[in-house]
């Protein structure tokens, strides 16, 4: 049954008052969902939030279900359990369903406060480059402006001749926290998605004092999507097959069980230094098979098509232009 317009704003008001008077509950809503952000073709109304009825199936438009629902996934997460429970009600209603052909999928999170990245976080990737296993997570970042959609183009910058691929498991923070204990960390995760940590190796490894930031943060260098799969929809995020294909040829193939520092350890480590906020994106590292360590090295060129796949999450496909 569809809720009357404005009902969600009442829930939001009640939830805000409750947040001020009660300690926040541990964990997010237990709903298993695939959250997406999209834009309707021919609609200038901007970004909308939806829930997939299943991978690749129709999308329930939350705004159409209740006009007082948030317009972005980040805003939805900021409402905590109440936001996710509202999305679950919309999904369960079976109403306001859009066909995939009628929408353009966007990245599931846009304009996060932080994009936290982890270097050399796969055992097999370290072996590939004869590098020692890190004793602590190697943290760097991308600017949020690097984020692009799951099917958007990767733009080759004229400043680089060595643009490379990196399929990565990404996760999104669902609630605010600092000094988070490792045993509590998963309760701060809203969900998981697929990322490509596109990298300009010349700028990462040879220029800018070998600081990684500029080589990682060109526009379009963080394709993300296709959906934010909530934690409760995942069997085990640390046992998922991971693949990257370039022009249909497999260039990376591994499993997230190769991660040195798992999700919980990364959250505990990073939250020692900064406060994590809803919508913050973590890229957890890449397996072996990147172009720079091939003999001879291989880099992306115009016309290439890169597909990043992760079991249970889906795939993102980006053409290089």
mmCIF file of C-alpha atoms in Angstrom:
data_model
loop_
_atom_site.group_PDB
_atom_site.id
_atom_site.type_symbol
_atom_site.label_atom_id
_atom_site.label_comp_id
_atom_site.label_asym_id
_atom_site.label_seq_id
_atom_site.Cartn_x
_atom_site.Cartn_y
_atom_site.Cartn_z
ATOM 1 C CA UNK A 1 0.000 0.000 0.000
ATOM 2 C CA UNK A 2 1.389 3.389 -0.957
ATOM 3 C CA UNK A 3 1.984 5.818 1.886
ATOM 4 C CA UNK A 4 0.299 9.226 1.598
ATOM 5 C CA UNK A 5 2.503 12.123 0.462
ATOM 6 C CA UNK A 6 4.392 13.767 3.290
ATOM 7 C CA UNK A 7 4.347 10.678 5.501
ATOM 8 C CA UNK A 8 8.068 10.194 5.169
ATOM 9 C CA UNK A 9 8.717 13.733 6.394
ATOM 10 C CA UNK A 10 6.843 12.815 9.577
ATOM 11 C CA UNK A 11 9.104 9.781 10.026
ATOM 12 C CA UNK A 12 12.121 11.994 9.407
ATOM 13 C CA UNK A 13 10.992 14.474 12.074
ATOM 14 C CA UNK A 14 10.385 11.692 14.612
ATOM 15 C CA UNK A 15 13.730 10.124 13.784
ATOM 16 C CA UNK A 16 15.575 13.438 14.225
ATOM 17 C CA UNK A 17 14.018 13.937 17.668
ATOM 18 C CA UNK A 18 14.890 10.369 18.660
ATOM 19 C CA UNK A 19 18.507 10.868 17.581
ATOM 20 C CA UNK A 20 18.821 13.811 19.946
ATOM 21 C CA UNK A 21 17.515 11.929 22.983
ATOM 22 C CA UNK A 22 18.684 8.328 22.507
ATOM 23 C CA UNK A 23 22.051 6.766 21.740
ATOM 24 C CA UNK A 24 22.228 5.536 18.162
ATOM 25 C CA UNK A 25 21.377 1.879 17.766
ATOM 26 C CA UNK A 26 24.112 -0.470 16.665
ATOM 27 C CA UNK A 27 23.891 -1.265 12.967
ATOM 28 C CA UNK A 28 21.739 -0.258 10.043
ATOM 29 C CA UNK A 29 18.404 -1.668 9.035
ATOM 30 C CA UNK A 30 18.516 -5.388 8.322
ATOM 31 C CA UNK A 31 16.901 -4.917 4.912
ATOM 32 C CA UNK A 32 18.523 -6.658 1.935
ATOM 33 C CA UNK A 33 18.354 -4.236 -1.001
ATOM 34 C CA UNK A 34 20.121 -2.954 -4.098
ATOM 35 C CA UNK A 35 20.013 0.858 -3.900
ATOM 36 C CA UNK A 36 20.631 2.895 -7.044
ATOM 37 C CA UNK A 37 20.737 6.505 -8.141
ATOM 38 C CA UNK A 38 19.326 7.331 -11.533
ATOM 39 C CA UNK A 39 18.002 9.953 -13.876
ATOM 40 C CA UNK A 40 14.934 9.369 -16.036
ATOM 41 C CA UNK A 41 15.525 9.794 -19.763
ATOM 42 C CA UNK A 42 14.139 13.112 -20.903
ATOM 43 C CA UNK A 43 13.539 14.253 -17.322
ATOM 44 C CA UNK A 44 15.301 17.404 -16.181
ATOM 45 C CA UNK A 45 14.195 16.743 -12.601
ATOM 46 C CA UNK A 46 17.639 15.628 -11.529
ATOM 47 C CA UNK A 47 18.856 12.710 -9.418
ATOM 48 C CA UNK A 48 16.469 10.197 -7.899
ATOM 49 C CA UNK A 49 16.922 7.217 -5.583
ATOM 50 C CA UNK A 50 15.593 3.785 -6.429
ATOM 51 C CA UNK A 51 15.668 0.174 -5.323
ATOM 52 C CA UNK A 52 16.249 -2.595 -7.841
ATOM 53 C CA UNK A 53 13.735 -5.427 -7.783
ATOM 54 C CA UNK A 54 16.709 -7.654 -8.536
ATOM 55 C CA UNK A 55 20.006 -7.405 -10.384
ATOM 56 C CA UNK A 56 19.239 -5.908 -13.795
ATOM 57 C CA UNK A 57 15.475 -5.746 -13.120
ATOM 58 C CA UNK A 58 13.042 -2.864 -12.743
ATOM 59 C CA UNK A 59 13.693 -0.007 -10.324
ATOM 60 C CA UNK A 60 11.237 1.271 -7.713
ATOM 61 C CA UNK A 61 11.299 5.090 -7.768
ATOM 62 C CA UNK A 62 11.302 6.219 -4.125
ATOM 63 C CA UNK A 63 10.227 9.798 -4.932
ATOM 64 C CA UNK A 64 7.282 8.546 -6.944
ATOM 65 C CA UNK A 65 6.300 6.250 -4.074
ATOM 66 C CA UNK A 66 6.505 9.117 -1.571
ATOM 67 C CA UNK A 67 7.504 12.643 -2.682
ATOM 68 C CA UNK A 68 8.996 13.381 0.745
ATOM 69 C CA UNK A 69 11.655 10.674 0.318
ATOM 70 C CA UNK A 70 15.272 11.874 -0.087
ATOM 71 C CA UNK A 71 16.709 12.644 -3.515
ATOM 72 C CA UNK A 72 20.114 10.997 -3.052
ATOM 73 C CA UNK A 73 21.448 7.819 -1.475
ATOM 74 C CA UNK A 74 23.694 9.906 0.782
ATOM 75 C CA UNK A 75 20.645 11.733 2.171
ATOM 76 C CA UNK A 76 18.882 8.399 2.605
ATOM 77 C CA UNK A 77 21.802 7.015 4.605
ATOM 78 C CA UNK A 78 21.917 10.129 6.771
ATOM 79 C CA UNK A 79 18.437 9.187 8.004
ATOM 80 C CA UNK A 80 19.808 5.923 9.388
ATOM 81 C CA UNK A 81 17.513 2.953 9.867
ATOM 82 C CA UNK A 82 14.426 5.059 9.176
ATOM 83 C CA UNK A 83 15.627 5.864 5.666
ATOM 84 C CA UNK A 84 16.418 2.274 4.773
ATOM 85 C CA UNK A 85 13.144 1.061 6.264
ATOM 86 C CA UNK A 86 11.318 3.576 4.065
ATOM 87 C CA UNK A 87 13.147 2.241 1.022
ATOM 88 C CA UNK A 88 12.211 -1.309 2.016
ATOM 89 C CA UNK A 89 8.546 -0.348 2.246
ATOM 90 C CA UNK A 90 8.709 1.141 -1.230
ATOM 91 C CA UNK A 91 10.320 -2.027 -2.601
ATOM 92 C CA UNK A 92 7.760 -4.260 -0.893
ATOM 93 C CA UNK A 93 4.866 -2.238 -2.319
ATOM 94 C CA UNK A 94 5.660 -3.265 -5.904
ATOM 95 C CA UNK A 95 4.476 0.180 -7.028
ATOM 96 C CA UNK A 96 6.216 2.955 -8.988
ATOM 97 C CA UNK A 97 8.442 0.568 -10.957
ATOM 98 C CA UNK A 98 10.487 1.928 -13.861
ATOM 99 C CA UNK A 99 11.911 -0.175 -16.672
ATOM 100 C CA UNK A 100 15.682 -0.136 -17.005
ATOM 101 C CA UNK A 101 15.344 1.198 -20.545
ATOM 102 C CA UNK A 102 13.665 4.335 -19.153
ATOM 103 C CA UNK A 103 16.502 5.391 -16.855
ATOM 104 C CA UNK A 104 20.202 6.214 -16.800
ATOM 105 C CA UNK A 105 21.997 4.656 -13.849
ATOM 106 C CA UNK A 106 24.363 6.994 -11.998
ATOM 107 C CA UNK A 107 27.008 6.147 -9.425
ATOM 108 C CA UNK A 108 25.232 4.919 -6.275
ATOM 109 C CA UNK A 109 26.940 7.706 -4.307
ATOM 110 C CA UNK A 110 27.809 11.142 -5.640
ATOM 111 C CA UNK A 111 29.728 13.905 -3.853
ATOM 112 C CA UNK A 112 30.745 11.916 -0.763
ATOM 113 C CA UNK A 113 32.706 13.689 1.916
ATOM 114 C CA UNK A 114 35.600 11.273 1.413
ATOM 115 C CA UNK A 115 36.876 8.706 -1.084
ATOM 116 C CA UNK A 116 39.314 6.546 0.872
ATOM 117 C CA UNK A 117 41.548 4.195 -1.122
ATOM 118 C CA UNK A 118 43.828 1.352 -0.059
ATOM 119 C CA UNK A 119 47.038 0.425 -1.832
ATOM 120 C CA UNK A 120 48.672 -2.995 -2.077
ATOM 121 C CA UNK A 121 45.891 -4.761 -0.194
ATOM 122 C CA UNK A 122 45.848 -8.118 -2.031
ATOM 123 C CA UNK A 123 48.382 -10.826 -1.250
ATOM 124 C CA UNK A 124 48.586 -11.854 -4.895
ATOM 125 C CA UNK A 125 48.994 -8.233 -6.061
ATOM 126 C CA UNK A 126 51.980 -7.790 -3.725
ATOM 127 C CA UNK A 127 53.516 -10.994 -5.074
ATOM 128 C CA UNK A 128 52.970 -9.731 -8.624
ATOM 129 C CA UNK A 129 55.280 -6.768 -8.002
ATOM 130 C CA UNK A 130 57.675 -8.498 -5.560
ATOM 131 C CA UNK A 131 56.606 -6.055 -2.861
ATOM 132 C CA UNK A 132 56.644 -6.768 0.885
ATOM 133 C CA UNK A 133 53.294 -7.395 2.569
ATOM 134 C CA UNK A 134 52.236 -4.144 4.280
ATOM 135 C CA UNK A 135 52.137 -4.194 8.076
ATOM 136 C CA UNK A 136 49.586 -1.353 8.109
ATOM 137 C CA UNK A 137 46.993 -0.294 5.518
ATOM 138 C CA UNK A 138 48.417 2.024 2.855
ATOM 139 C CA UNK A 139 45.861 4.818 2.607
ATOM 140 C CA UNK A 140 45.477 7.417 -0.136
ATOM 141 C CA UNK A 141 42.512 9.188 -1.666
ATOM 142 C CA UNK A 142 40.737 10.375 -4.760
ATOM 143 C CA UNK A 143 38.810 13.620 -5.009
ATOM 144 C CA UNK A 144 35.048 12.966 -5.072
ATOM 145 C CA UNK A 145 34.917 14.677 -8.488
ATOM 146 C CA UNK A 146 36.607 11.575 -9.950
ATOM 147 C CA UNK A 147 33.435 9.513 -9.397
ATOM 148 C CA UNK A 148 31.491 8.600 -12.525
ATOM 149 C CA UNK A 149 28.620 6.272 -13.354
ATOM 150 C CA UNK A 150 28.721 2.525 -13.972
ATOM 151 C CA UNK A 151 28.409 2.951 -17.752
ATOM 152 C CA UNK A 152 30.025 6.383 -18.217
ATOM 153 C CA UNK A 153 33.099 6.889 -20.383
ATOM 154 C CA UNK A 154 36.629 6.918 -18.998
ATOM 155 C CA UNK A 155 38.232 10.081 -20.349
ATOM 156 C CA UNK A 156 41.901 9.740 -21.294
ATOM 157 C CA UNK A 157 43.638 12.931 -20.110
ATOM 158 C CA UNK A 158 46.144 14.440 -22.531
ATOM 159 C CA UNK A 159 48.547 14.803 -19.593
ATOM 160 C CA UNK A 160 49.025 11.018 -19.263
ATOM 161 C CA UNK A 161 50.156 8.270 -21.603
ATOM 162 C CA UNK A 162 49.928 5.462 -19.036
ATOM 163 C CA UNK A 163 46.306 5.032 -17.921
ATOM 164 C CA UNK A 164 45.643 1.677 -16.250
ATOM 165 C CA UNK A 165 42.726 -0.344 -14.838
ATOM 166 C CA UNK A 166 42.092 -1.640 -11.292
ATOM 167 C CA UNK A 167 38.932 -3.573 -10.408
ATOM 168 C CA UNK A 168 38.105 -3.079 -6.724
ATOM 169 C CA UNK A 169 35.505 -3.970 -4.127
ATOM 170 C CA UNK A 170 34.128 -0.727 -2.686
ATOM 171 C CA UNK A 171 31.982 -0.138 0.362
ATOM 172 C CA UNK A 172 30.016 2.852 1.608
ATOM 173 C CA UNK A 173 29.752 4.061 5.187
ATOM 174 C CA UNK A 174 26.213 4.178 6.561
ATOM 175 C CA UNK A 175 26.572 6.028 9.835
ATOM 176 C CA UNK A 176 28.896 8.468 11.550
ATOM 177 C CA UNK A 177 31.722 7.151 13.702
ATOM 178 C CA UNK A 178 35.208 7.757 15.107
ATOM 179 C CA UNK A 179 37.581 5.304 16.805
ATOM 180 C CA UNK A 180 35.407 2.403 15.673
ATOM 181 C CA UNK A 181 36.267 -0.998 17.093
ATOM 182 C CA UNK A 182 36.995 -3.708 14.577
ATOM 183 C CA UNK A 183 34.299 -5.967 16.042
ATOM 184 C CA UNK A 184 31.700 -3.216 15.483
ATOM 185 C CA UNK A 185 32.929 -2.057 12.098
ATOM 186 C CA UNK A 186 30.542 -3.918 9.789
ATOM 187 C CA UNK A 187 27.605 -2.254 11.506
ATOM 188 C CA UNK A 188 28.876 1.034 10.037
ATOM 189 C CA UNK A 189 28.761 -0.282 6.454
ATOM 190 C CA UNK A 190 25.680 0.570 4.375
ATOM 191 C CA UNK A 191 26.672 -1.729 1.534
ATOM 192 C CA UNK A 192 29.107 -2.758 -1.171
ATOM 193 C CA UNK A 193 29.576 -1.903 -4.837
ATOM 194 C CA UNK A 194 32.022 -2.273 -7.752
ATOM 195 C CA UNK A 195 34.735 0.295 -8.514
ATOM 196 C CA UNK A 196 37.464 0.831 -11.073
ATOM 197 C CA UNK A 197 40.404 2.696 -9.543
ATOM 198 C CA UNK A 198 41.573 4.084 -12.880
ATOM 199 C CA UNK A 199 45.195 5.190 -12.511
ATOM 200 C CA UNK A 200 47.635 7.321 -14.506
ATOM 201 C CA UNK A 201 50.818 5.383 -13.735
ATOM 202 C CA UNK A 202 53.208 8.054 -15.035
ATOM 203 C CA UNK A 203 51.800 10.565 -12.540
ATOM 204 C CA UNK A 204 51.510 7.973 -9.772
ATOM 205 C CA UNK A 205 54.981 6.453 -10.077
ATOM 206 C CA UNK A 206 57.225 8.973 -11.816
ATOM 207 C CA UNK A 207 55.922 12.521 -11.319
ATOM 208 C CA UNK A 208 54.537 14.756 -8.569
ATOM 209 C CA UNK A 209 57.162 13.437 -6.145
ATOM 210 C CA UNK A 210 55.629 9.964 -6.562
ATOM 211 C CA UNK A 211 52.667 11.083 -4.494
ATOM 212 C CA UNK A 212 49.692 9.064 -5.734
ATOM 213 C CA UNK A 213 46.888 11.632 -5.570
ATOM 214 C CA UNK A 214 47.156 13.337 -8.973
ATOM 215 C CA UNK A 215 47.604 10.059 -10.822
ATOM 216 C CA UNK A 216 44.445 8.689 -9.217
ATOM 217 C CA UNK A 217 42.052 11.599 -9.368
ATOM 218 C CA UNK A 218 41.608 12.790 -12.963
ATOM 219 C CA UNK A 219 37.966 13.326 -13.912
ATOM 220 C CA UNK A 220 36.152 10.010 -14.601
ATOM 221 C CA UNK A 221 38.849 7.957 -12.803
ATOM 222 C CA UNK A 222 36.420 6.334 -10.352
ATOM 223 C CA UNK A 223 33.562 4.528 -12.133
ATOM 224 C CA UNK A 224 31.230 3.177 -9.450
ATOM 225 C CA UNK A 225 28.134 0.971 -9.409
ATOM 226 C CA UNK A 226 25.866 -0.367 -10.634
ATOM 227 C CA UNK A 227 24.113 -0.572 -7.235
ATOM 228 C CA UNK A 228 24.842 -0.235 -3.547
ATOM 229 C CA UNK A 229 24.121 -3.742 -2.276
ATOM 230 C CA UNK A 230 23.282 -3.553 1.417
ATOM 231 C CA UNK A 231 25.389 -5.564 3.817
ATOM 232 C CA UNK A 232 22.481 -7.841 4.723
ATOM 233 C CA UNK A 233 22.147 -8.864 1.071
ATOM 234 C CA UNK A 234 25.736 -10.153 1.041
ATOM 235 C CA UNK A 235 26.720 -13.685 2.028
ATOM 236 C CA UNK A 236 30.382 -12.869 2.681
ATOM 237 C CA UNK A 237 32.028 -9.760 1.183
ATOM 238 C CA UNK A 238 35.427 -11.373 1.727
ATOM 239 C CA UNK A 239 34.746 -14.381 -0.478
ATOM 240 C CA UNK A 240 33.695 -12.915 -3.826
ATOM 241 C CA UNK A 241 35.162 -13.554 -7.256
ATOM 242 C CA UNK A 242 36.627 -10.406 -8.830
ATOM 243 C CA UNK A 243 37.381 -9.931 -12.518
ATOM 244 C CA UNK A 244 38.390 -7.203 -14.926
ATOM 245 C CA UNK A 245 38.094 -7.553 -18.703
ATOM 246 C CA UNK A 246 39.545 -5.258 -21.354
ATOM 247 C CA UNK A 247 37.920 -5.658 -24.768
ATOM 248 C CA UNK A 248 36.483 -8.973 -23.588
ATOM 249 C CA UNK A 249 39.823 -10.451 -22.490
ATOM 250 C CA UNK A 250 40.252 -11.247 -18.790
ATOM 251 C CA UNK A 251 43.145 -9.242 -17.354
ATOM 252 C CA UNK A 252 42.405 -9.616 -13.619
ATOM 253 C CA UNK A 253 40.859 -12.608 -11.866
ATOM 254 C CA UNK A 254 41.009 -13.184 -8.130
ATOM 255 C CA UNK A 255 38.882 -13.307 -4.987
ATOM 256 C CA UNK A 256 38.308 -10.888 -2.143
ATOM 257 C CA UNK A 257 39.638 -13.583 0.210
ATOM 258 C CA UNK A 258 43.057 -12.336 -0.949
ATOM 259 C CA UNK A 259 42.552 -9.016 0.844
ATOM 260 C CA UNK A 260 45.236 -8.400 3.469
ATOM 261 C CA UNK A 261 43.187 -5.912 5.492
ATOM 262 C CA UNK A 262 39.484 -6.747 5.465
ATOM 263 C CA UNK A 263 36.636 -4.247 5.684
ATOM 264 C CA UNK A 264 36.552 -4.279 9.482
ATOM 265 C CA UNK A 265 40.284 -3.608 9.805
ATOM 266 C CA UNK A 266 40.156 -0.749 7.296
ATOM 267 C CA UNK A 267 37.309 0.990 9.105
ATOM 268 C CA UNK A 268 38.997 0.603 12.492
ATOM 269 C CA UNK A 269 42.287 1.933 11.094
ATOM 270 C CA UNK A 270 40.987 4.935 9.150
ATOM 271 C CA UNK A 271 38.554 5.976 11.900
ATOM 272 C CA UNK A 272 41.539 6.483 14.204
ATOM 273 C CA UNK A 273 42.458 9.490 12.083
ATOM 274 C CA UNK A 274 39.193 10.882 10.702
ATOM 275 C CA UNK A 275 35.503 10.803 11.502
ATOM 276 C CA UNK A 276 33.632 8.630 9.023
ATOM 277 C CA UNK A 277 30.342 9.980 7.686
ATOM 278 C CA UNK A 278 27.378 8.493 5.806
ATOM 279 C CA UNK A 279 28.211 8.251 2.119
ATOM 280 C CA UNK A 280 31.988 7.995 2.532
ATOM 281 C CA UNK A 281 33.364 5.597 -0.082
ATOM 282 C CA UNK A 282 36.193 3.092 0.512
ATOM 283 C CA UNK A 283 38.047 1.388 -2.358
ATOM 284 C CA UNK A 284 39.692 -1.683 -0.876
ATOM 285 C CA UNK A 285 42.540 -2.452 -3.281
ATOM 286 C CA UNK A 286 43.061 -4.418 -6.478
ATOM 287 C CA UNK A 287 44.243 -7.957 -7.343
ATOM 288 C CA UNK A 288 47.063 -8.780 -9.795
ATOM 289 C CA UNK A 289 46.836 -8.250 -13.533
ATOM 290 C CA UNK A 290 47.131 -4.481 -13.857
ATOM 291 C CA UNK A 291 48.702 -3.191 -17.045
ATOM 292 C CA UNK A 292 51.771 -1.531 -15.585
ATOM 293 C CA UNK A 293 53.272 -4.822 -14.327
ATOM 294 C CA UNK A 294 52.770 -6.712 -17.578
ATOM 295 C CA UNK A 295 55.769 -7.448 -19.756
ATOM 296 C CA UNK A 296 55.729 -5.261 -21.718
ATOM 297 C CA UNK A 297 53.387 -2.865 -19.893
ATOM 298 C CA UNK A 298 49.924 -2.373 -21.403
ATOM 299 C CA UNK A 299 47.870 0.799 -21.026
ATOM 300 C CA UNK A 300 44.388 1.846 -22.051
ATOM 301 C CA UNK A 301 43.780 3.522 -25.394
ATOM 302 C CA UNK A 302 40.800 5.206 -26.993
ATOM 303 C CA UNK A 303 38.122 2.719 -27.995
ATOM 304 C CA UNK A 304 38.960 0.163 -25.304
ATOM 305 C CA UNK A 305 36.092 -1.157 -23.186
ATOM 306 C CA UNK A 306 36.779 -2.027 -19.547
ATOM 307 C CA UNK A 307 34.402 -4.263 -17.595
ATOM 308 C CA UNK A 308 34.797 -4.779 -13.849
ATOM 309 C CA UNK A 309 32.813 -7.650 -12.314
ATOM 310 C CA UNK A 310 32.287 -8.713 -8.712
ATOM 311 C CA UNK A 311 30.174 -11.676 -7.687
ATOM 312 C CA UNK A 312 26.770 -10.747 -6.152
ATOM 313 C CA UNK A 313 27.326 -7.059 -6.959
ATOM 314 C CA UNK A 314 27.226 -6.928 -10.759
ATOM 315 C CA UNK A 315 29.449 -5.243 -13.312
ATOM 316 C CA UNK A 316 30.380 -1.795 -14.551
ATOM 317 C CA UNK A 317 31.285 -1.262 -18.208
ATOM 318 C CA UNK A 318 33.158 1.841 -19.317
ATOM 319 C CA UNK A 319 34.395 2.838 -22.746
ATOM 320 C CA UNK A 320 37.694 4.712 -23.007
ATOM 321 C CA UNK A 321 37.431 7.957 -24.982
#
